[in-house]
Amino acid sequence: MESLLFQATLYLGAIVLAVPIATRLGLGSVLGYLLIGIAIGPVLGLVGAEMDNLRHVAEFGVVMMLFLIGLELEPRVLWSMRDKLIGLGGLQITITLALVTAAALVFGQTWQAALAMGMIFSLSSTAIVLQTLSEKKLMNTPGGRSTFSVLLMQDIAVIPMLALMPFLAVAGAHGAGEEAHGGHGTVSLIAGLPAWGVTLVTLGAVLGTIFAGHYLVRPLFRYVQSARLRELNTAMALVIVAGIASLMLMVGLSPALGTFLAGVVLANSEFRHELESSIQPFKGLLLGLFFITVGAGMDFSIVREAPVLVPVYVVGLVMIKVAVLYGLAVAFRLDRDNRWLFTLGLAQAGEFGFVLSAFAASQNILPAAVANMSTLVIALSMLITPALFILHELMVRWQSGGAGGERPDHDHIEEKHPVIVAGMGRFGQTVNRLLTMTGHRTTVIDHDLKAVQRLRRLGFKAYYGDLTRPELLASAGIETAEVLVVCLGDPAATEQLVSYARRIRPDLHIIARARDRVHAFELYRAGADETVRELFDSALNAGRYALEKTGLTTVEAENAVTTFYEFERAALRDLAKVWKPGVPIEENADYVAMSRQLNADLETAFAEAPLHEASPRSHAAPDSPADVFAEGGPENRS
């Protein structure tokens, strides 16, 4: 017990003290964890034989990370990003893998080891790069979005890489793999089975995971939530991850593969955000512990033995990746600044390289010395990542005088009001001004710090924060609010907020800003009571002006617009009932039939009612078929 408490105090104390320092220095949490491990391991020698057992526990953090990555990968989102995922991301992985494999063969490695090294070094650091892009407010730039696409493709590629590794194993690998994965009393479901039996059991486990995700998790979560105890939700999330990981080990598959698959299956579940918030703290601590064990296990005697070779490997790796990334940036027509952001941001190796390296060593694919060298090269390339981003900033300042800034944590919300306005861009400001001028009190929150500061200088009370975070939504008074007006410019964030707010407050009236017609359908499906398309009302006003200039009186033009508006609003709800997610509307037979009928009804209504007597009707029809069939319609263009 004393030893356990000492180790817990040592690791947790080191995390609490050192990670904030690393973050403030711009190094990021991952590098902070690595430096902690280096300090308490090779430098101070405070860790001993318990490190191997601790690493087995910490590897569960990697399993949780892949589960969370799977939760983020909705099929609809993946399909919309297919060009950059397959084109940009796929080419980066393939070309880098081929070049690193060729270089390893030149240095005398076997083809199995060379291919494994190609996989390991083709990846970049998701944790460091995304954190840095967010801190520097570069995520929404073309370079930032391209970087995210490549990182997402790399995270997806880890799964087939882990699945392929055992097939590269040389003699004796299976015993090592069983020792690495099954040496803790794991029951095997495939021991002694013939090859066809192993295939059937393995396939059954995968199909069982998909079936459970679709049909068992939802009723179980509803049962657990009936107790209204948050700790049970956390326990349920851990049971899902631990149970699937254990099942995968029993059938000889990677636990990361199973939990990733489960995450993808549950990505469209109404409990997705609950799973994320429950797993996130455990994932963060265990993943941090994993990086600490990696740092503590690094063998710096390699540097003493090969003081020239190690820097050559690190620089060579960075140069290979820079050449590949810059070529792809040019081919995909990124501009100069974004080209260098994309290139320098992804030039390091990544944290999944540690996972693949350890797995390859356990399978006897990489000799111990090569695995140690690979781990050292990965860590050193990650350590120079801040310098690469600083180089990018210097280049941008030299070219255009750009500067950066820091963003504080979210504000403390002091008071709660019946109306919450999320987002204070041009859309949200108009909504808020109308509400406040009519005597209503609002709680205004925006994720743009400069916008909040500008509103405060103008005399408006506004708070800084990201309302897609459940804890901030709670502090804003979601439990007692009467109306939530979602004015965010990000369609995905809008849908996430609407879905979460509807789940925790079924009686809340939600009004949401929609990018276009399809986005409005998605928001109705997520739980919005009312949707307002960004450019629809302004387009009607433009049409009214045109009608007045073609001979209609002001009253006649106004009545025509009112009739069209009421028909269109009702039609949107009718069409939402037959809309199918992921199916283009022009290929949805029910949608096409209904839109044609509603359009005919609208023509009839205008023909039967003189414009000077026109009034809103209860039935509905959409705008022209060209607008209905456009993906997002003309209102999506500004």
XYZ file of C-alpha atoms in Angstrom:
638
model
C 0.000 0.000 0.000
C 2.810 2.408 0.890
C 4.518 1.771 -2.451
C 1.246 2.267 -4.332
C 0.518 5.556 -2.563
C 4.069 6.771 -3.183
C 3.843 5.992 -6.917
C 0.416 7.661 -7.164
C 1.718 10.752 -5.367
C 4.823 10.825 -7.558
C 3.011 10.644 -10.896
C 0.014 12.804 -10.042
C 2.188 15.396 -8.306
C 4.508 15.556 -11.302
C 1.514 16.000 -13.628
C -0.010 18.778 -11.537
C 3.277 20.679 -11.242
C 4.879 20.207 -14.639
C 2.098 20.059 -17.244
C 0.818 23.620 -16.555
C 4.390 24.894 -16.928
C 4.807 23.073 -20.246
C 1.464 24.429 -21.463
C 2.358 28.010 -20.514
C 5.644 27.649 -22.384
C 3.685 26.646 -25.486
C 4.948 23.045 -25.436
C 1.527 21.453 -24.953
C 0.403 18.741 -22.555
C 1.817 15.777 -24.524
C 5.339 17.175 -24.464
C 4.804 18.033 -20.806
C 4.016 14.392 -20.024
C 7.038 13.201 -21.991
C 9.332 15.618 -20.152
C 7.912 14.450 -16.800
C 8.695 10.862 -17.718
C 12.209 11.778 -18.809
C 12.753 13.668 -15.550
C 11.551 10.945 -13.158
C 13.046 8.129 -15.246
C 16.369 8.562 -17.045
C 17.326 11.782 -15.183
C 16.336 11.188 -11.521
C 15.876 7.408 -11.560
C 12.722 7.502 -9.391
C 10.963 4.660 -11.215
C 11.770 0.987 -11.175
C 10.382 -2.388 -12.208
C 6.770 -1.241 -11.685
C 7.010 0.757 -14.914
C 6.079 -2.225 -17.124
C 2.929 -2.983 -15.118
C 2.036 0.704 -15.105
C 2.419 0.874 -18.885
C -0.158 -1.919 -19.319
C -2.670 0.109 -17.301
C -1.807 3.339 -19.110
C -2.310 1.742 -22.545
C -6.015 1.714 -21.725
C -5.870 5.477 -22.261
C -5.014 4.816 -25.916
C -8.026 2.496 -26.153
C -10.225 5.266 -24.740
C -8.768 7.789 -27.167
C -9.724 5.637 -30.140
C -13.215 5.163 -28.713
C -13.620 8.946 -28.511
C -12.233 9.361 -32.040
C -14.836 6.870 -33.241
C -17.598 8.844 -31.503
C -16.589 11.916 -33.512
C -16.729 10.147 -36.875
C -20.328 10.427 -37.980
C -20.710 8.861 -41.442
C -22.277 12.098 -42.774
C -19.293 14.181 -41.621
C -16.829 11.686 -43.074
C -18.636 11.726 -46.414
C -18.526 15.525 -46.609
C -14.753 15.417 -45.987
C -14.073 12.522 -48.370
C -11.982 14.509 -50.864
C -9.449 15.730 -48.325
C -9.550 12.567 -46.216
C -8.886 10.192 -49.105
C -6.964 12.584 -51.336
C -4.857 14.728 -49.037
C -4.727 12.411 -46.007
C -4.457 9.182 -47.948
C -1.676 10.474 -50.197
C 0.289 11.850 -47.230
C 0.207 8.503 -45.429
C 0.959 6.445 -48.532
C 3.841 8.557 -49.847
C 5.469 9.074 -46.435
C 5.115 5.373 -45.619
C 6.754 4.428 -48.922
C 9.685 6.848 -48.500
C 10.387 5.874 -44.879
C 10.154 2.180 -45.774
C 12.643 2.676 -48.604
C 15.007 4.585 -46.293
C 14.803 1.817 -43.664
C 15.621 -0.806 -46.295
C 18.657 1.237 -47.320
C 19.799 1.200 -43.672
C 19.648 -2.617 -43.654
C 16.285 -3.368 -42.011
C 14.170 -6.373 -43.014
C 11.168 -5.611 -45.178
C 8.831 -6.374 -42.256
C 10.665 -3.979 -39.929
C 10.975 -1.367 -42.687
C 7.231 -1.482 -43.418
C 6.447 -1.227 -39.702
C 8.729 1.820 -39.439
C 6.980 3.351 -42.445
C 3.656 3.029 -40.642
C 5.082 4.411 -37.390
C 6.686 7.511 -38.916
C 3.905 8.295 -41.422
C 1.783 9.630 -38.542
C 1.868 13.073 -36.913
C 0.905 14.264 -33.445
C -2.852 14.799 -33.274
C -2.728 16.003 -29.665
C 0.058 18.565 -30.102
C -1.016 19.903 -33.492
C -4.733 20.288 -32.774
C -4.047 21.879 -29.406
C -1.579 24.317 -30.948
C -3.921 25.186 -33.829
C -6.720 25.881 -31.349
C -4.517 28.009 -29.102
C -3.289 30.066 -32.056
C -6.802 30.353 -33.574
C -5.683 28.716 -36.816
C -8.188 25.838 -36.905
C -10.616 27.582 -39.265
C -7.984 28.665 -41.782
C -7.612 26.627 -45.006
C -4.291 25.314 -43.699
C -5.863 24.408 -40.357
C -8.767 22.569 -41.969
C -6.416 20.680 -44.292
C -4.231 19.775 -41.319
C -7.259 18.497 -39.421
C -8.312 16.346 -42.397
C -4.889 14.709 -42.572
C -4.796 14.114 -38.807
C -8.260 12.588 -38.913
C -7.235 10.270 -41.746
C -4.125 9.292 -39.780
C -6.225 8.477 -36.700
C -8.472 6.295 -38.848
C -5.427 4.645 -40.473
C -4.095 3.547 -37.074
C -6.824 0.898 -36.928
C -5.821 -1.039 -40.094
C -2.171 -0.548 -39.152
C -2.739 -2.258 -35.795
C -4.675 -4.998 -37.569
C -1.872 -5.495 -40.130
C 1.015 -5.585 -37.646
C 0.545 -9.235 -36.519
C 0.821 -10.412 -40.146
C 4.330 -8.889 -40.267
C 5.420 -10.833 -37.193
C 8.458 -13.089 -37.551
C 9.090 -16.335 -35.721
C 8.241 -16.193 -32.019
C 6.042 -13.170 -32.413
C 2.799 -14.813 -31.442
C 4.142 -15.872 -28.118
C 5.336 -12.362 -27.440
C 2.025 -10.923 -28.513
C 0.132 -13.264 -26.227
C 2.405 -12.312 -23.377
C 1.850 -8.642 -24.081
C -1.904 -8.865 -24.399
C -2.913 -11.918 -22.539
C -0.475 -12.193 -19.698
C -2.910 -10.855 -17.141
C -5.319 -13.748 -16.977
C -7.306 -12.969 -20.125
C -9.574 -15.831 -21.239
C -9.135 -16.825 -24.877
C -12.149 -17.700 -26.997
C -10.051 -18.958 -29.893
C -7.483 -21.178 -28.160
C -7.400 -24.607 -29.779
C -9.853 -23.734 -32.536
C -9.158 -24.555 -36.184
C -8.572 -21.679 -38.592
C -12.219 -21.572 -39.745
C -13.363 -21.555 -36.124
C -11.076 -18.642 -35.288
C -12.488 -16.747 -38.274
C -16.095 -17.383 -37.231
C -15.522 -16.416 -33.594
C -13.622 -13.276 -34.560
C -16.274 -12.239 -37.079
C -18.968 -12.971 -34.505
C -17.256 -10.722 -31.954
C -17.089 -7.832 -34.431
C -20.717 -8.274 -35.536
C -21.763 -8.631 -31.900
C -20.094 -5.319 -31.089
C -22.006 -3.611 -33.909
C -25.287 -5.231 -32.847
C -24.806 -4.253 -29.206
C -24.000 -0.669 -30.195
C -27.185 -0.404 -32.247
C -29.699 -2.280 -30.094
C -28.422 -2.811 -26.530
C -26.570 0.344 -25.468
C -29.572 2.708 -25.827
C -31.979 0.754 -23.574
C -29.184 0.126 -21.070
C -28.364 3.835 -20.938
C -32.041 4.713 -20.470
C -32.235 2.208 -17.625
C -29.107 3.647 -15.968
C -30.255 7.241 -16.403
C -33.527 6.472 -14.659
C -31.533 6.411 -11.400
C -30.460 10.062 -12.019
C -26.975 9.411 -10.600
C -24.158 10.823 -12.720
C -21.629 8.300 -11.400
C -23.723 5.511 -12.931
C -23.443 7.157 -16.346
C -19.665 7.200 -15.885
C -19.681 3.551 -14.810
C -21.794 2.636 -17.853
C -19.367 4.380 -20.207
C -16.409 2.565 -18.623
C -18.248 -0.774 -18.838
C -18.775 -0.271 -22.576
C -15.110 0.519 -23.264
C -13.648 -2.088 -20.890
C -16.074 -4.797 -22.000
C -15.422 -4.332 -25.713
C -11.645 -4.123 -25.162
C -11.759 -7.355 -23.166
C -13.836 -9.089 -25.863
C -11.358 -8.080 -28.560
C -8.467 -9.474 -26.515
C -10.339 -12.762 -26.099
C -10.593 -13.190 -29.874
C -7.036 -12.051 -30.590
C -7.845 -8.600 -32.006
C -6.532 -5.230 -30.929
C -8.745 -3.698 -28.192
C -8.258 -0.340 -29.913
C -9.906 -1.772 -33.051
C -12.987 -2.883 -31.135
C -13.497 0.329 -29.176
C -12.991 2.431 -32.307
C -15.647 0.388 -34.085
C -17.998 0.792 -31.110
C -17.408 4.540 -31.133
C -18.349 4.795 -34.813
C -21.507 2.745 -34.207
C -22.515 5.040 -31.320
C -21.616 8.284 -33.145
C -25.282 8.945 -34.000
C -26.568 7.931 -30.576
C -28.386 10.468 -28.419
C -25.999 9.444 -25.618
C -22.891 10.353 -27.591
C -22.120 13.545 -25.668
C -22.752 11.827 -22.337
C -20.252 9.123 -23.290
C -17.691 11.736 -24.314
C -17.973 13.745 -21.098
C -17.788 10.585 -18.956
C -14.778 9.051 -20.687
C -12.759 12.230 -21.320
C -11.218 12.685 -17.810
C -10.131 9.032 -17.608
C -8.763 9.144 -21.131
C -6.790 12.293 -20.379
C -5.168 10.957 -17.211
C -4.431 7.478 -18.557
C -3.108 8.830 -21.833
C -0.937 11.262 -19.901
C 0.306 8.354 -17.813
C 1.071 6.448 -21.017
C 3.249 9.299 -22.298
C 4.977 9.500 -18.911
C 5.852 5.800 -19.100
C 7.155 6.359 -22.644
C 9.394 9.189 -21.452
C 10.527 7.236 -18.402
C 11.418 4.252 -20.571
C 13.479 6.191 -23.117
C 17.039 4.975 -23.433
C 19.296 8.035 -23.739
C 22.362 5.848 -23.787
C 21.599 5.590 -27.516
C 22.443 9.281 -27.863
C 25.777 8.752 -26.137
C 26.556 5.780 -28.339
C 25.433 7.467 -31.583
C 25.615 11.243 -31.027
C 25.576 11.946 -34.767
C 23.179 9.274 -35.979
C 20.243 10.261 -33.740
C 20.082 13.900 -34.949
C 20.496 12.658 -38.519
C 17.473 10.377 -38.111
C 15.352 13.164 -36.589
C 16.306 15.758 -39.201
C 15.942 13.201 -41.991
C 12.440 12.279 -40.840
C 11.372 15.940 -40.631
C 12.822 16.694 -44.077
C 11.043 13.714 -45.670
C 7.726 14.817 -44.200
C 8.312 18.462 -45.136
C 8.985 17.480 -48.754
C 5.857 15.294 -48.951
C 3.584 17.788 -47.189
C 4.771 20.809 -49.157
C 4.289 18.949 -52.431
C 0.737 17.994 -51.440
C 0.000 21.562 -50.305
C 1.041 22.837 -53.726
C -0.939 20.129 -55.515
C -4.084 20.949 -53.504
C -3.586 24.693 -54.164
C -3.127 26.027 -50.646
C -1.882 29.618 -50.592
C 1.618 30.473 -49.345
C 0.862 31.079 -45.644
C -1.470 28.096 -45.311
C 0.959 25.956 -47.301
C 3.668 26.478 -44.672
C 1.224 26.055 -41.775
C 0.152 22.711 -43.215
C 3.742 21.633 -43.924
C 5.459 22.647 -40.678
C 2.508 21.708 -38.494
C 2.587 18.035 -39.556
C 6.342 17.544 -39.922
C 6.813 15.649 -36.628
C 6.056 12.042 -35.693
C 3.022 11.356 -33.513
C 1.853 9.836 -30.261
C 0.339 6.844 -32.046
C 3.876 6.110 -33.198
C 4.637 5.155 -29.588
C 1.689 2.757 -29.633
C 2.668 1.172 -32.949
C 6.330 0.974 -31.952
C 5.538 -0.791 -28.674
C 3.118 -3.122 -30.451
C 5.656 -3.922 -33.189
C 8.287 -4.689 -30.554
C 5.882 -6.967 -28.650
C 5.212 -8.856 -31.903
C 8.964 -9.232 -32.597
C 8.612 -7.183 -35.790
C 11.132 -4.598 -34.572
C 14.261 -5.594 -32.667
C 14.489 -4.011 -29.204
C 17.308 -1.662 -30.259
C 15.374 -0.442 -33.307
C 12.206 0.035 -31.246
C 14.137 2.092 -28.669
C 15.674 4.210 -31.412
C 12.248 4.716 -32.997
C 10.766 5.842 -29.695
C 13.616 8.301 -29.189
C 13.266 9.743 -32.708
C 9.496 10.133 -32.265
C 9.922 11.948 -28.953
C 12.657 14.258 -30.218
C 10.681 15.157 -33.349
C 7.698 16.004 -31.135
C 9.901 18.113 -28.867
C 10.840 20.358 -31.791
C 7.198 20.912 -32.822
C 6.907 24.243 -30.940
C 9.994 25.428 -32.827
C 8.298 24.499 -36.128
C 5.220 26.554 -35.243
C 7.424 29.450 -34.142
C 9.166 29.212 -37.521
C 5.781 29.425 -39.227
C 4.854 32.505 -37.168
C 8.139 34.202 -38.058
C 7.514 33.487 -41.731
C 3.967 34.894 -41.536
C 5.158 38.026 -39.700
C 7.924 38.509 -42.222
C 5.459 38.139 -45.089
C 2.438 39.978 -43.700
C 3.142 41.268 -40.184
C 0.673 38.853 -38.510
C 0.530 38.543 -34.738
C -1.029 36.169 -32.278
C -2.697 36.332 -28.918
C -3.800 34.221 -26.005
C -7.330 33.308 -25.060
C -8.350 32.980 -21.406
C -10.663 30.378 -19.946
C -14.412 30.934 -20.156
C -16.061 33.596 -18.013
C -17.891 32.906 -14.786
C -21.588 33.521 -15.475
C -23.000 35.509 -12.582
C -26.726 35.619 -13.392
C -29.304 33.544 -15.183
C -32.138 34.854 -17.384
C -35.135 33.290 -19.164
C -33.533 33.655 -22.612
C -30.080 32.359 -23.563
C -28.548 33.715 -26.767
C -25.669 31.574 -28.020
C -23.473 33.432 -30.500
C -23.068 37.178 -31.007
C -22.087 37.624 -34.617
C -24.223 39.782 -36.902
C -27.086 37.298 -36.602
C -26.983 37.031 -32.812
C -26.539 40.763 -32.257
C -29.756 41.532 -34.155
C -31.689 38.914 -32.179
C -30.329 40.173 -28.849
C -31.004 43.839 -29.594
C -34.642 43.105 -30.489
C -35.106 41.117 -27.275
C -33.461 43.663 -24.976
C -35.213 46.651 -26.554
C -38.565 45.016 -25.801
C -37.664 44.604 -22.138
C -36.477 40.980 -22.072
C -33.346 40.001 -20.150
C -30.915 37.674 -21.899
C -27.793 35.697 -21.079
C -25.450 36.252 -24.019
C -22.507 33.926 -24.646
C -20.016 33.859 -27.521
C -16.809 31.911 -28.161
C -15.117 34.907 -29.842
C -13.275 36.817 -27.116
C -12.837 39.950 -29.241
C -16.574 40.067 -29.995
C -17.393 39.784 -26.289
C -14.935 42.535 -25.384
C -16.350 44.770 -28.129
C -19.904 44.267 -26.854
C -18.835 45.103 -23.304
C -17.288 48.367 -24.480
C -20.614 49.192 -26.152
C -22.453 48.619 -22.882
C -23.849 45.119 -23.481
C -23.323 42.366 -20.912
C -21.863 39.304 -22.593
C -19.887 36.258 -21.487
C -17.040 34.424 -23.158
C -17.229 30.644 -23.502
C -18.086 27.665 -25.671
C -21.724 26.688 -25.140
C -21.172 23.261 -26.686
C -19.494 22.384 -23.360
C -22.168 20.894 -21.026
C -20.745 22.477 -17.859
C -20.888 25.985 -19.344
C -24.435 25.442 -20.567
C -25.400 24.418 -17.051
C -23.811 27.517 -15.523
C -25.713 29.673 -18.048
C -28.977 28.475 -16.521
C -30.188 25.899 -19.035
C -32.179 24.163 -16.277
C -34.405 27.224 -15.707
C -34.303 29.013 -19.092
C -37.460 29.308 -21.168
C -35.930 29.944 -24.594
C -32.574 29.079 -26.178
C -31.684 30.990 -29.348
C -28.750 29.323 -31.112
C -27.036 31.875 -33.386
C -23.731 30.054 -33.959
C -22.116 30.251 -37.388
C -20.762 26.679 -37.199
C -23.447 24.209 -38.410
C -21.909 21.227 -36.591
C -21.660 23.132 -33.297
C -25.260 24.349 -33.727
C -26.538 20.805 -34.205
C -24.488 19.550 -31.243
C -25.834 22.279 -28.947
C -29.452 21.780 -30.057
C -29.208 18.015 -29.583
C -27.702 18.282 -26.101
C -30.101 21.026 -24.955
C -33.125 19.035 -26.158
C -31.942 15.913 -24.355
C -31.495 17.601 -20.988
C -34.511 19.930 -21.333
C -37.347 18.334 -23.347
C -39.601 21.319 -22.518
C -37.169 24.055 -23.593
C -38.160 26.124 -26.654
C -35.194 26.065 -29.044
C -34.789 28.469 -31.967
C -31.786 27.705 -34.151
C -29.953 29.409 -36.985
C -29.742 27.145 -40.047
C -27.144 27.425 -42.785
C -29.503 26.118 -45.470
C -32.498 23.854 -46.114
C -30.706 20.572 -45.368
C -29.208 22.025 -42.213
C -32.720 23.049 -41.144
C -33.859 19.431 -41.583
C -30.934 18.270 -39.447
C -31.807 20.778 -36.727
C -35.451 19.704 -36.649
C -34.224 16.142 -36.289
C -31.888 17.226 -33.462
C -34.788 18.806 -31.563
C -35.173 22.441 -32.659
C -38.658 23.927 -32.368
C -37.988 26.671 -34.919
C -35.252 27.140 -37.502
C -34.306 30.371 -39.246
C -32.302 30.084 -42.442
C -29.566 32.677 -42.643
C -30.502 34.392 -45.905
C -34.144 33.404 -46.389
C -35.777 36.536 -44.940
C -33.372 38.901 -46.675
C -34.039 37.082 -49.974
C -37.794 37.635 -49.484
C -37.198 41.345 -48.928
C -35.197 41.517 -52.147
C -38.060 39.744 -53.929
C -40.575 42.237 -52.468
C -38.549 45.176 -53.817
C -38.468 43.498 -57.228
C -42.252 42.959 -57.169
C -42.818 46.631 -56.379
C -40.681 47.644 -59.348
C -42.634 45.345 -61.704
C -45.985 47.046 -61.116
C -47.369 45.675 -57.835
C -48.420 48.079 -55.103
C -46.663 47.995 -51.731
C -49.639 46.175 -50.169
C -49.810 43.609 -52.979
C -46.075 42.909 -52.805
C -46.252 42.567 -49.014
C -49.189 40.152 -49.249
C -47.368 38.068 -51.862
C -44.302 37.820 -49.659
C -46.391 36.954 -46.591
C -48.237 34.200 -48.443
C -45.011 32.763 -49.820
C -43.366 32.963 -46.373
C -46.147 31.100 -44.567
C -46.340 28.417 -47.259
C -42.571 27.952 -47.263
C -42.261 27.730 -43.465
C -44.947 25.033 -43.286
C -43.502 23.233 -46.313
C -40.127 23.015 -44.615
C -41.657 21.011 -41.766
C -43.584 18.768 -44.182
C -40.455 18.043 -46.204
C -38.438 17.426 -43.036
C -40.655 14.416 -42.329
C -39.610 12.676 -45.574
C -35.989 13.886 -45.610
C -33.463 11.069 -45.192
C -29.994 11.808 -43.715
C -27.168 10.990 -46.098
C -29.452 10.657 -49.145
C -29.239 13.503 -51.718
C -32.678 15.096 -51.885
C -32.903 14.677 -55.656
C -32.518 10.894 -55.118
C -35.205 10.783 -52.397
C -38.366 9.761 -54.253
C -40.739 10.755 -51.418
C -39.074 14.154 -51.119
C -39.278 14.797 -54.871
C -42.947 13.791 -55.016
C -43.931 15.937 -52.054
C -41.953 18.970 -53.275
C -43.662 18.819 -56.678
C -47.100 18.554 -55.090
C -46.437 21.408 -52.668
C -45.107 23.609 -55.448
C -48.301 22.964 -57.453
C -50.379 23.834 -54.376
C -48.525 27.133 -53.995
C -49.162 28.027 -57.638
C -52.846 27.239 -57.130
C -53.024 29.364 -53.998
C -51.532 32.381 -55.781
C -53.855 31.889 -58.756
C -56.995 31.644 -56.627
C -56.295 34.511 -54.185
C -55.966 38.068 -55.593
C -52.831 39.669 -54.231
C -54.696 42.581 -52.730
C -56.672 40.001 -50.669
C -53.883 37.500 -50.073
C -53.512 36.134 -46.568
C -51.448 33.375 -44.903
C -52.722 29.848 -45.490
C -52.412 26.762 -43.360
C -51.175 24.543 -46.167
C -47.699 24.735 -47.601
C -45.454 24.646 -50.613
C -41.775 25.175 -51.221
C -39.916 27.492 -53.480
C -39.042 26.407 -57.018
C -37.775 22.889 -57.732
C -34.374 24.326 -58.566
C -34.150 25.721 -55.032
C -35.512 22.538 -53.476
C -33.034 20.296 -55.290
C -29.965 22.490 -54.691
C -27.801 21.087 -51.904
C -28.398 23.866 -49.430
C -30.125 26.056 -52.026
C -29.129 29.511 -53.162
C -29.608 30.811 -49.634
C -26.325 29.111 -48.739
C -24.407 31.561 -50.894
C -23.549 35.043 -49.674
